[in-house]
Every structure is written in structure tokens, then in C-alpha cells.
GROMACS .gro file of N, CA, C and O in nm:
model
  424
    1MET      N    1   0.951  -1.885  -6.268
    1MET     CA    2   0.792  -1.938  -6.334
    1MET      C    3   0.671  -1.876  -6.330
    1MET      O    4   0.606  -1.841  -6.227
    2PRO      N    5   0.649  -1.823  -6.394
    2PRO     CA    6   0.502  -1.725  -6.399
    2PRO      C    7   0.405  -1.861  -6.407
    2PRO      O    8   0.374  -1.929  -6.426
    3ARG      N    9   0.268  -1.728  -6.297
    3ARG     CA   10   0.146  -1.800  -6.237
    3ARG      C   11   0.024  -1.705  -6.378
    3ARG      O   12   0.012  -1.595  -6.359
    4GLU      N   13  -0.011  -1.880  -6.448
    4GLU     CA   14  -0.115  -1.803  -6.512
    4GLU      C   15  -0.253  -1.818  -6.395
    4GLU      O   16  -0.336  -1.705  -6.467
    5THR      N   17  -0.248  -1.885  -6.318
    5THR     CA   18  -0.379  -1.888  -6.205
    5THR      C   19  -0.292  -1.872  -6.082
    5THR      O   20  -0.261  -1.945  -6.041
    6PRO      N   21  -0.353  -1.790  -5.997
    6PRO     CA   22  -0.307  -1.700  -5.899
    6PRO      C   23  -0.368  -1.893  -5.788
    6PRO      O   24  -0.458  -1.925  -5.854
    7SER      N   25  -0.259  -1.883  -5.724
    7SER     CA   26  -0.304  -1.978  -5.565
    7SER      C   27  -0.383  -1.863  -5.492
    7SER      O   28  -0.367  -1.801  -5.447
    8PRO      N   29  -0.488  -1.981  -5.409
    8PRO     CA   30  -0.597  -1.890  -5.314
    8PRO      C   31  -0.514  -1.892  -5.181
    8PRO      O   32  -0.531  -1.821  -5.089
    9ILE      N   33  -0.351  -1.970  -5.200
    9ILE     CA   34  -0.288  -1.930  -5.072
    9ILE      C   35  -0.224  -1.828  -5.069
    9ILE      O   36  -0.215  -1.795  -4.943
   10ASP      N   37  -0.174  -1.788  -5.169
   10ASP     CA   38  -0.104  -1.634  -5.152
   10ASP      C   39  -0.221  -1.512  -5.160
   10ASP      O   40  -0.121  -1.429  -5.172
   11LEU      N   41  -0.306  -1.550  -5.143
   11LEU     CA   42  -0.463  -1.409  -5.191
   11LEU      C   43  -0.404  -1.353  -5.046
   11LEU      O   44  -0.373  -1.451  -4.929
   12PRO      N   45  -0.358  -1.251  -4.990
   12PRO     CA   46  -0.361  -1.156  -4.914
   12PRO      C   47  -0.526  -1.159  -4.872
   12PRO      O   48  -0.689  -1.181  -4.896
   13GLY      N   49  -0.554  -1.240  -4.739
   13GLY     CA   50  -0.686  -1.229  -4.639
   13GLY      C   51  -0.743  -1.095  -4.602
   13GLY      O   52  -0.652  -0.955  -4.599
   14PRO      N   53  -0.847  -1.126  -4.594
   14PRO     CA   54  -0.897  -0.939  -4.574
   14PRO      C   55  -0.852  -0.887  -4.398
   14PRO      O   56  -0.808  -0.986  -4.264
   15ALA      N   57  -0.853  -0.736  -4.390
   15ALA     CA   58  -0.759  -0.701  -4.258
   15ALA      C   59  -0.881  -0.760  -4.136
   15ALA      O   60  -1.072  -0.762  -4.183
   16LEU      N   61  -0.868  -0.790  -4.020
   16LEU     CA   62  -0.953  -0.854  -3.956
   16LEU      C   63  -0.961  -0.731  -3.822
   16LEU      O   64  -1.056  -0.750  -3.798
   17LEU      N   65  -0.870  -0.644  -3.807
   17LEU     CA   66  -0.896  -0.560  -3.721
   17LEU      C   67  -0.875  -0.383  -3.851
   17LEU      O   68  -0.805  -0.375  -3.874
   18ASN      N   69  -0.896  -0.313  -3.769
   18ASN     CA   70  -0.975  -0.218  -3.808
   18ASN      C   71  -0.910  -0.137  -3.728
   18ASN      O   72  -0.983  -0.062  -3.644
   19GLY      N   73  -0.771  -0.094  -3.665
   19GLY     CA   74  -0.742   0.012  -3.600
   19GLY      C   75  -0.637  -0.088  -3.539
   19GLY      O   76  -0.539  -0.205  -3.544
   20SER      N   77  -0.600  -0.079  -3.412
   20SER     CA   78  -0.524  -0.063  -3.322
   20SER      C   79  -0.475  -0.265  -3.205
   20SER      O   80  -0.583  -0.269  -3.178
   21GLY      N   81  -0.441  -0.261  -3.237
   21GLY     CA   82  -0.418  -0.454  -3.215
   21GLY      C   83  -0.415  -0.401  -3.049
   21GLY      O   84  -0.518  -0.504  -2.937
   22ILE      N   85  -0.363  -0.338  -2.979
   22ILE     CA   86  -0.353  -0.293  -2.803
   22ILE      C   87  -0.505  -0.223  -2.765
   22ILE      O   88  -0.523  -0.293  -2.670
   23ALA      N   89  -0.559  -0.162  -2.841
   23ALA     CA   90  -0.678  -0.098  -2.836
   23ALA      C   91  -0.807  -0.227  -2.818
   23ALA      O   92  -0.836  -0.288  -2.691
   24TRP      N   93  -0.759  -0.313  -2.911
   24TRP     CA   94  -0.869  -0.426  -2.902
   24TRP      C   95  -0.868  -0.528  -2.761
   24TRP      O   96  -0.938  -0.530  -2.711
   25ALA      N   97  -0.717  -0.556  -2.738
   25ALA     CA   98  -0.695  -0.586  -2.632
   25ALA      C   99  -0.720  -0.595  -2.476
   25ALA      O  100  -0.760  -0.582  -2.416
   26THR      N  101  -0.717  -0.430  -2.492
   26THR     CA  102  -0.677  -0.356  -2.384
   26THR      C  103  -0.874  -0.390  -2.347
   26THR      O  104  -0.969  -0.335  -2.201
   27THR      N  105  -0.913  -0.328  -2.447
   27THR     CA  106  -1.102  -0.367  -2.415
   27THR      C  107  -1.099  -0.508  -2.409
   27THR      O  108  -1.252  -0.497  -2.304
   28VAL      N  109  -1.091  -0.632  -2.474
   28VAL     CA  110  -1.113  -0.762  -2.386
   28VAL      C  111  -1.116  -0.749  -2.231
   28VAL      O  112  -1.135  -0.797  -2.183
   29ILE      N  113  -0.967  -0.703  -2.189
   29ILE     CA  114  -0.941  -0.765  -2.062
   29ILE      C  115  -0.976  -0.687  -1.991
   29ILE      O  116  -1.091  -0.704  -1.890
   30ALA      N  117  -1.036  -0.490  -2.023
   30ALA     CA  118  -1.164  -0.412  -1.939
   30ALA      C  119  -1.283  -0.499  -1.902
   30ALA      O  120  -1.357  -0.509  -1.805
   31VAL      N  121  -1.328  -0.599  -2.024
   31VAL     CA  122  -1.420  -0.638  -2.042
   31VAL      C  123  -1.428  -0.798  -1.956
   31VAL      O  124  -1.528  -0.794  -1.814
   32ALA      N  125  -1.406  -0.822  -1.981
   32ALA     CA  126  -1.316  -0.943  -1.820
   32ALA      C  127  -1.343  -0.958  -1.728
   32ALA      O  128  -1.350  -1.008  -1.641
   33THR      N  129  -1.199  -0.808  -1.649
   33THR     CA  130  -1.230  -0.784  -1.577
   33THR      C  131  -1.384  -0.738  -1.510
   33THR      O  132  -1.415  -0.797  -1.374
   34LEU      N  133  -1.438  -0.659  -1.552
   34LEU     CA  134  -1.587  -0.573  -1.515
   34LEU      C  135  -1.682  -0.758  -1.491
   34LEU      O  136  -1.738  -0.726  -1.443
   35VAL      N  137  -1.668  -0.854  -1.611
   35VAL     CA  138  -1.707  -0.968  -1.600
   35VAL      C  139  -1.730  -1.049  -1.492
   35VAL      O  140  -1.787  -1.083  -1.350
   36LEU      N  141  -1.567  -1.040  -1.413
   36LEU     CA  142  -1.556  -1.179  -1.311
   36LEU      C  143  -1.575  -1.041  -1.206
   36LEU      O  144  -1.595  -1.139  -1.100
   37LEU      N  145  -1.529  -0.917  -1.182
   37LEU     CA  146  -1.603  -0.818  -1.033
   37LEU      C  147  -1.742  -0.812  -1.054
   37LEU      O  148  -1.720  -0.827  -0.919
   38LEU      N  149  -1.834  -0.841  -1.128
   38LEU     CA  150  -1.953  -0.799  -1.123
   38LEU      C  151  -1.983  -1.005  -1.041
   38LEU      O  152  -2.044  -1.006  -0.993
   39THR      N  153  -1.952  -1.136  -1.121
   39THR     CA  154  -2.001  -1.254  -1.124
   39THR      C  155  -1.908  -1.308  -1.016
   39THR      O  156  -2.005  -1.424  -0.996
   40ASN      N  157  -1.769  -1.302  -0.991
   40ASN     CA  158  -1.704  -1.378  -0.885
   40ASN      C  159  -1.652  -1.284  -0.791
   40ASN      O  160  -1.510  -1.315  -0.785
   41ALA      N  161  -1.733  -1.207  -0.689
   41ALA     CA  162  -1.710  -1.169  -0.585
   41ALA      C  163  -1.616  -1.185  -0.540
   41ALA      O  164  -1.545  -1.186  -0.453
   42VAL      N  165  -1.686  -1.336  -0.520
   42VAL     CA  166  -1.612  -1.415  -0.379
   42VAL      C  167  -1.417  -1.436  -0.381
   42VAL      O  168  -1.374  -1.467  -0.319
   43ALA      N  169  -1.416  -1.451  -0.557
   43ALA     CA  170  -1.324  -1.469  -0.572
   43ALA      C  171  -1.164  -1.351  -0.573
   43ALA      O  172  -1.097  -1.372  -0.449
   44LEU      N  173  -1.237  -1.202  -0.550
   44LEU     CA  174  -1.198  -1.103  -0.485
   44LEU      C  175  -1.175  -1.106  -0.358
   44LEU      O  176  -1.038  -1.095  -0.270
   45ARG      N  177  -1.239  -1.161  -0.313
   45ARG     CA  178  -1.251  -1.165  -0.142
   45ARG      C  179  -1.216  -1.205  -0.074
   45ARG      O  180  -1.103  -1.214   0.030
   46ASP      N  181  -1.143  -1.397  -0.112
   46ASP     CA  182  -1.037  -1.444  -0.081
   46ASP      C  183  -0.933  -1.391  -0.116
   46ASP      O  184  -0.856  -1.431  -0.027
   47TRP      N  185  -0.923  -1.373  -0.239
   47TRP     CA  186  -0.789  -1.348  -0.238
   47TRP      C  187  -0.761  -1.231  -0.119
   47TRP      O  188  -0.616  -1.210  -0.102
   48ILE      N  189  -0.829  -1.103  -0.131
   48ILE     CA  190  -0.777  -1.012  -0.010
   48ILE      C  191  -0.743  -1.057   0.081
   48ILE      O  192  -0.690  -1.031   0.175
   49ASP      N  193  -0.889  -1.215   0.113
   49ASP     CA  194  -0.853  -1.236   0.290
   49ASP      C  195  -0.673  -1.321   0.296
   49ASP      O  196  -0.602  -1.297   0.398
   50GLU      N  197  -0.635  -1.347   0.176
   50GLU     CA  198  -0.503  -1.413   0.194
   50GLU      C  199  -0.343  -1.344   0.180
   50GLU      O  200  -0.233  -1.370   0.226
   51GLN      N  201  -0.367  -1.196   0.174
   51GLN     CA  202  -0.337  -1.093   0.175
   51GLN      C  203  -0.258  -1.064   0.321
   51GLN      O  204  -0.336  -1.117   0.442
   52ARG      N  205  -0.108  -1.037   0.358
   52ARG     CA  206  -0.079  -1.013   0.487
   52ARG      C  207  -0.165  -0.891   0.531
   52ARG      O  208  -0.238  -0.731   0.527
   53PRO      N  209  -0.194  -0.949   0.642
   53PRO     CA  210  -0.274  -0.789   0.783
   53PRO      C  211  -0.220  -0.691   0.700
   53PRO      O  212  -0.061  -0.640   0.817
   54SER      N  213  -0.310  -0.593   0.760
   54SER     CA  214  -0.237  -0.496   0.751
   54SER      C  215  -0.342  -0.363   0.771
   54SER      O  216  -0.445  -0.420   0.738
   55PRO      N  217  -0.355  -0.213   0.817
   55PRO     CA  218  -0.489  -0.113   0.791
   55PRO      C  219  -0.555  -0.168   0.663
   55PRO      O  220  -0.695  -0.137   0.619
   56VAL      N  221  -0.492  -0.118   0.530
   56VAL     CA  222  -0.548  -0.136   0.376
   56VAL      C  223  -0.605  -0.248   0.363
   56VAL      O  224  -0.724  -0.259   0.292
   57GLN      N  225  -0.562  -0.362   0.377
   57GLN     CA  226  -0.617  -0.509   0.362
   57GLN      C  227  -0.706  -0.498   0.426
   57GLN      O  228  -0.830  -0.582   0.411
   58ALA      N  229  -0.726  -0.489   0.604
   58ALA     CA  230  -0.933  -0.485   0.664
   58ALA      C  231  -0.953  -0.420   0.574
   58ALA      O  232  -1.084  -0.394   0.575
   59TYR      N  233  -0.906  -0.266   0.515
   59TYR     CA  234  -1.067  -0.232   0.511
   59TYR      C  235  -1.078  -0.257   0.297
   59TYR      O  236  -1.230  -0.290   0.300
   60ALA      N  237  -0.980  -0.321   0.264
   60ALA     CA  238  -0.962  -0.403   0.145
   60ALA      C  239  -1.060  -0.560   0.154
   60ALA      O  240  -1.204  -0.565   0.090
   61ALA      N  241  -1.070  -0.572   0.255
   61ALA     CA  242  -1.179  -0.676   0.282
   61ALA      C  243  -1.303  -0.667   0.379
   61ALA      O  244  -1.459  -0.750   0.334
   62THR      N  245  -1.318  -0.567   0.446
   62THR     CA  246  -1.457  -0.492   0.446
   62THR      C  247  -1.515  -0.501   0.342
   62THR      O  248  -1.652  -0.505   0.294
   63ALA      N  249  -1.417  -0.344   0.213
   63ALA     CA  250  -1.560  -0.380   0.179
   63ALA      C  251  -1.569  -0.464  -0.042
   63ALA      O  252  -1.660  -0.496  -0.012
   64ALA      N  253  -1.484  -0.580   0.001
   64ALA     CA  254  -1.498  -0.672  -0.075
   64ALA      C  255  -1.619  -0.770  -0.005
   64ALA      O  256  -1.732  -0.808  -0.072
   65ASP      N  257  -1.625  -0.786   0.154
   65ASP     CA  258  -1.739  -0.846   0.193
   65ASP      C  259  -1.872  -0.757   0.119
   65ASP      O  260  -1.986  -0.829   0.137
   66GLY      N  261  -1.832  -0.665   0.122
   66GLY     CA  262  -1.931  -0.588   0.083
   66GLY      C  263  -2.015  -0.606  -0.023
   66GLY      O  264  -2.090  -0.618  -0.036
   67TRP      N  265  -1.845  -0.553  -0.103
   67TRP     CA  266  -1.930  -0.588  -0.259
   67TRP      C  267  -1.971  -0.689  -0.237
   67TRP      O  268  -2.049  -0.747  -0.359
   68VAL      N  269  -1.926  -0.892  -0.177
   68VAL     CA  270  -1.995  -1.017  -0.195
   68VAL      C  271  -2.173  -0.988  -0.221
   68VAL      O  272  -2.206  -1.043  -0.247
   69ALA      N  273  -2.201  -0.968  -0.060
   69ALA     CA  274  -2.281  -0.910   0.000
   69ALA      C  275  -2.379  -0.852  -0.134
   69ALA      O  276  -2.529  -0.880  -0.149
   70PHE      N  277  -2.343  -0.711  -0.164
   70PHE     CA  278  -2.427  -0.701  -0.296
   70PHE      C  279  -2.442  -0.739  -0.402
   70PHE      O  280  -2.534  -0.756  -0.458
   71THR      N  281  -2.360  -0.837  -0.465
   71THR     CA  282  -2.330  -0.922  -0.604
   71THR      C  283  -2.466  -1.025  -0.606
   71THR      O  284  -2.537  -1.060  -0.617
   72ASP      N  285  -2.399  -1.093  -0.418
   72ASP     CA  286  -2.553  -1.168  -0.385
   72ASP      C  287  -2.660  -1.133  -0.415
   72ASP      O  288  -2.767  -1.172  -0.392
   73THR      N  289  -2.699  -1.028  -0.342
   73THR     CA  290  -2.865  -0.914  -0.337
   73THR      C  291  -2.941  -0.967  -0.440
   73THR      O  292  -3.039  -0.972  -0.443
   74ILE      N  293  -2.820  -0.942  -0.530
   74ILE     CA  294  -2.939  -0.880  -0.695
   74ILE      C  295  -2.897  -0.958  -0.771
   74ILE      O  296  -2.884  -0.964  -0.905
   75GLY      N  297  -2.827  -1.126  -0.779
   75GLY     CA  298  -2.852  -1.230  -0.798
   75GLY      C  299  -2.715  -1.269  -0.863
   75GLY      O  300  -2.721  -1.382  -1.021
   76LEU      N  301  -2.641  -1.184  -0.857
   76LEU     CA  302  -2.477  -1.162  -0.986
   76LEU      C  303  -2.420  -1.290  -0.960
   76LEU      O  304  -2.337  -1.359  -0.984
   77GLY      N  305  -2.401  -1.317  -0.825
   77GLY     CA  306  -2.280  -1.429  -0.751
   77GLY      C  307  -2.425  -1.578  -0.784
   77GLY      O  308  -2.324  -1.697  -0.768
   78ALA      N  309  -2.543  -1.562  -0.811
   78ALA     CA  310  -2.621  -1.717  -0.778
   78ALA      C  311  -2.560  -1.781  -0.902
   78ALA      O  312  -2.497  -1.861  -0.835
   79PRO      N  313  -2.488  -1.758  -1.052
   79PRO     CA  314  -2.397  -1.872  -1.079
   79PRO      C  315  -2.286  -1.964  -1.015
   79PRO      O  316  -2.285  -2.067  -1.072
   80ARG      N  317  -2.251  -1.832  -0.995
   80ARG     CA  318  -2.115  -1.858  -0.942
   80ARG      C  319  -2.167  -2.012  -0.817
   80ARG      O  320  -2.116  -2.107  -0.842
   81ALA      N  321  -2.205  -1.938  -0.772
   81ALA     CA  322  -2.282  -2.034  -0.592
   81ALA      C  323  -2.307  -2.198  -0.660
   81ALA      O  324  -2.280  -2.276  -0.615
   82ALA      N  325  -2.377  -2.167  -0.791
   82ALA     CA  326  -2.482  -2.254  -0.838
   82ALA      C  327  -2.311  -2.350  -0.886
   82ALA      O  328  -2.311  -2.535  -0.882
   83MET      N  329  -2.253  -2.303  -0.949
   83MET     CA  330  -2.110  -2.424  -1.006
   83MET      C  331  -2.040  -2.460  -0.903
   83MET      O  332  -1.989  -2.531  -0.930
   84HIS      N  333  -2.014  -2.414  -0.790
   84HIS     CA  334  -1.940  -2.429  -0.681
   84HIS      C  335  -2.032  -2.563  -0.619
   84HIS      O  336  -1.955  -2.617  -0.559
   85GLY      N  337  -2.154  -2.512  -0.592
   85GLY     CA  338  -2.199  -2.657  -0.544
   85GLY      C  339  -2.247  -2.769  -0.597
   85GLY      O  340  -2.184  -2.859  -0.540
   86GLN      N  341  -2.199  -2.745  -0.753
   86GLN     CA  342  -2.182  -2.888  -0.857
   86GLN      C  343  -2.088  -2.937  -0.806
   86GLN      O  344  -2.059  -3.067  -0.793
   87TRP      N  345  -1.982  -2.806  -0.776
   87TRP     CA  346  -1.808  -2.879  -0.805
   87TRP      C  347  -1.775  -3.002  -0.619
   87TRP      O  348  -1.720  -3.045  -0.633
   88LYS      N  349  -1.849  -2.946  -0.512
   88LYS     CA  350  -1.834  -2.971  -0.431
   88LYS      C  351  -1.934  -3.070  -0.419
   88LYS      O  352  -1.880  -3.200  -0.350
   89ARG      N  353  -2.031  -3.098  -0.495
   89ARG     CA  354  -2.124  -3.211  -0.480
   89ARG      C  355  -1.998  -3.343  -0.557
   89ARG      O  356  -1.996  -3.470  -0.516
   90ALA      N  357  -1.950  -3.298  -0.666
   90ALA     CA  358  -1.828  -3.352  -0.795
   90ALA      C  359  -1.735  -3.427  -0.718
   90ALA      O  360  -1.692  -3.549  -0.732
   91GLU      N  361  -1.728  -3.325  -0.569
   91GLU     CA  362  -1.592  -3.322  -0.498
   91GLU      C  363  -1.601  -3.447  -0.420
   91GLU      O  364  -1.498  -3.561  -0.369
   92ALA      N  365  -1.714  -3.456  -0.335
   92ALA     CA  366  -1.711  -3.572  -0.239
   92ALA      C  367  -1.801  -3.693  -0.296
   92ALA      O  368  -1.774  -3.769  -0.278
   93ALA      N  369  -1.783  -3.707  -0.447
   93ALA     CA  370  -1.865  -3.798  -0.486
   93ALA      C  371  -1.763  -3.919  -0.442
   93ALA      O  372  -1.672  -3.888  -0.496
   94ARG      N  373  -1.800  -4.055  -0.451
   94ARG     CA  374  -1.703  -4.158  -0.430
   94ARG      C  375  -1.804  -4.231  -0.483
   94ARG      O  376  -1.893  -4.252  -0.496
   95PHE      N  377  -1.706  -4.418  -0.508
   95PHE     CA  378  -1.715  -4.508  -0.572
   95PHE      C  379  -1.805  -4.580  -0.484
   95PHE      O  380  -1.773  -4.574  -0.352
   96ALA      N  381  -1.910  -4.685  -0.518
   96ALA     CA  382  -1.963  -4.752  -0.452
   96ALA      C  383  -1.855  -4.848  -0.311
   96ALA      O  384  -1.780  -4.866  -0.356
   97GLY      N  385  -1.852  -4.837  -0.183
   97GLY     CA  386  -1.778  -4.870  -0.125
   97GLY      C  387  -1.687  -4.834  -0.076
   97GLY      O  388  -1.580  -4.869   0.027
   98GLN      N  389  -1.691  -4.655  -0.143
   98GLN     CA  390  -1.556  -4.596  -0.117
   98GLN      C  391  -1.566  -4.543  -0.023
   98GLN      O  392  -1.671  -4.474   0.013
   99PRO      N  393  -1.489  -4.511   0.138
   99PRO     CA  394  -1.528  -4.448   0.220
   99PRO      C  395  -1.492  -4.305   0.186
   99PRO      O  396  -1.437  -4.226   0.074
  100PRO      N  397  -1.546  -4.199   0.292
  100PRO     CA  398  -1.531  -4.056   0.262
  100PRO      C  399  -1.417  -4.013   0.326
  100PRO      O  400  -1.381  -4.106   0.339
  101THR      N  401  -1.390  -3.939   0.216
  101THR     CA  402  -1.248  -3.846   0.241
  101THR      C  403  -1.179  -3.752   0.374
  101THR      O  404  -1.470  -3.773   0.446
  102ASP      N  405  -1.210  -3.763   0.418
  102ASP     CA  406  -1.160  -3.633   0.621
  102ASP      C  407  -1.249  -3.559   0.555
  102ASP      O  408  -1.274  -3.504   0.651
  103ASP      N  409  -1.246  -3.428   0.400
  103ASP     CA  410  -1.323  -3.309   0.395
  103ASP      C  411  -1.429  -3.333   0.462
  103ASP      O  412  -1.515  -3.236   0.426
  104ALA      N  413  -1.506  -3.502   0.397
  104ALA     CA  414  -1.657  -3.494   0.391
  104ALA      C  415  -1.746  -3.547   0.525
  104ALA      O  416  -1.825  -3.500   0.548
  105ARG      N  417  -1.631  -3.633   0.674
  105ARG     CA  418  -1.677  -3.634   0.758
  105ARG      C  419  -1.650  -3.499   0.815
  105ARG      O  420  -1.694  -3.504   0.927
  106GLN      N  421  -1.613  -3.408   0.822
  106GLN     CA  422  -1.622  -3.323   0.901
  106GLN      C  423  -1.681  -3.276   0.876
  106GLN      O  424  -1.817  -3.177   0.874
   0.00000   0.00000   0.00000
């Protein structure tokens, strides 16, 4: 059936990426990694502390502790600390008359 007026659905869309999708994905992953490394150093430290003890783990734990101290000193850890504090308050919240949890008693 010949078409006198083309349907807008059949029109090709503009190219969204000028280049490789792999390059775009790599860039996004690298930026996300750097942002998390700068703003969530506590998660890195906690992950390292969960690993099996070894000389490499001990060295990495020392380095991670230093990194946490550095990011806290320059203020990059403040947003995470604020969110963590809000989470802990919400976690401890109880309805009226409800007893506190075991965690709150300690």
C-alpha cells in the first residue's frame, strides 16, 4: 500500500550518540567510581575490613582509614554522614508505646 503521508512513528530518530556506546559506558562508570570514591570512603573501608586478614588486607585497611580521614577533613564525607545519621534516627523510630529495639538498648 503506497503511503502519501509518512507516519511519524516510522521516521528514524536522530542519533543519540556520536561515537561508541562502549566509550560512553566506560566514561559513566569511571565518573561514578570517582564520585563514590570521593564521597563514600566509609563503604570502601568497611568492604576492606570484611576481607580475609592478610598483609595486603592490613595495608589496604590502613590506606582506607587514611582516605576516610582525608575525605572527612576536607568535608567530602559530610553528606554521607548526614544521610547515615538520618537513616539511624529513622531506624530507631518507634510508634507510641512500642518498646525500643535491642540495638537501641545497647
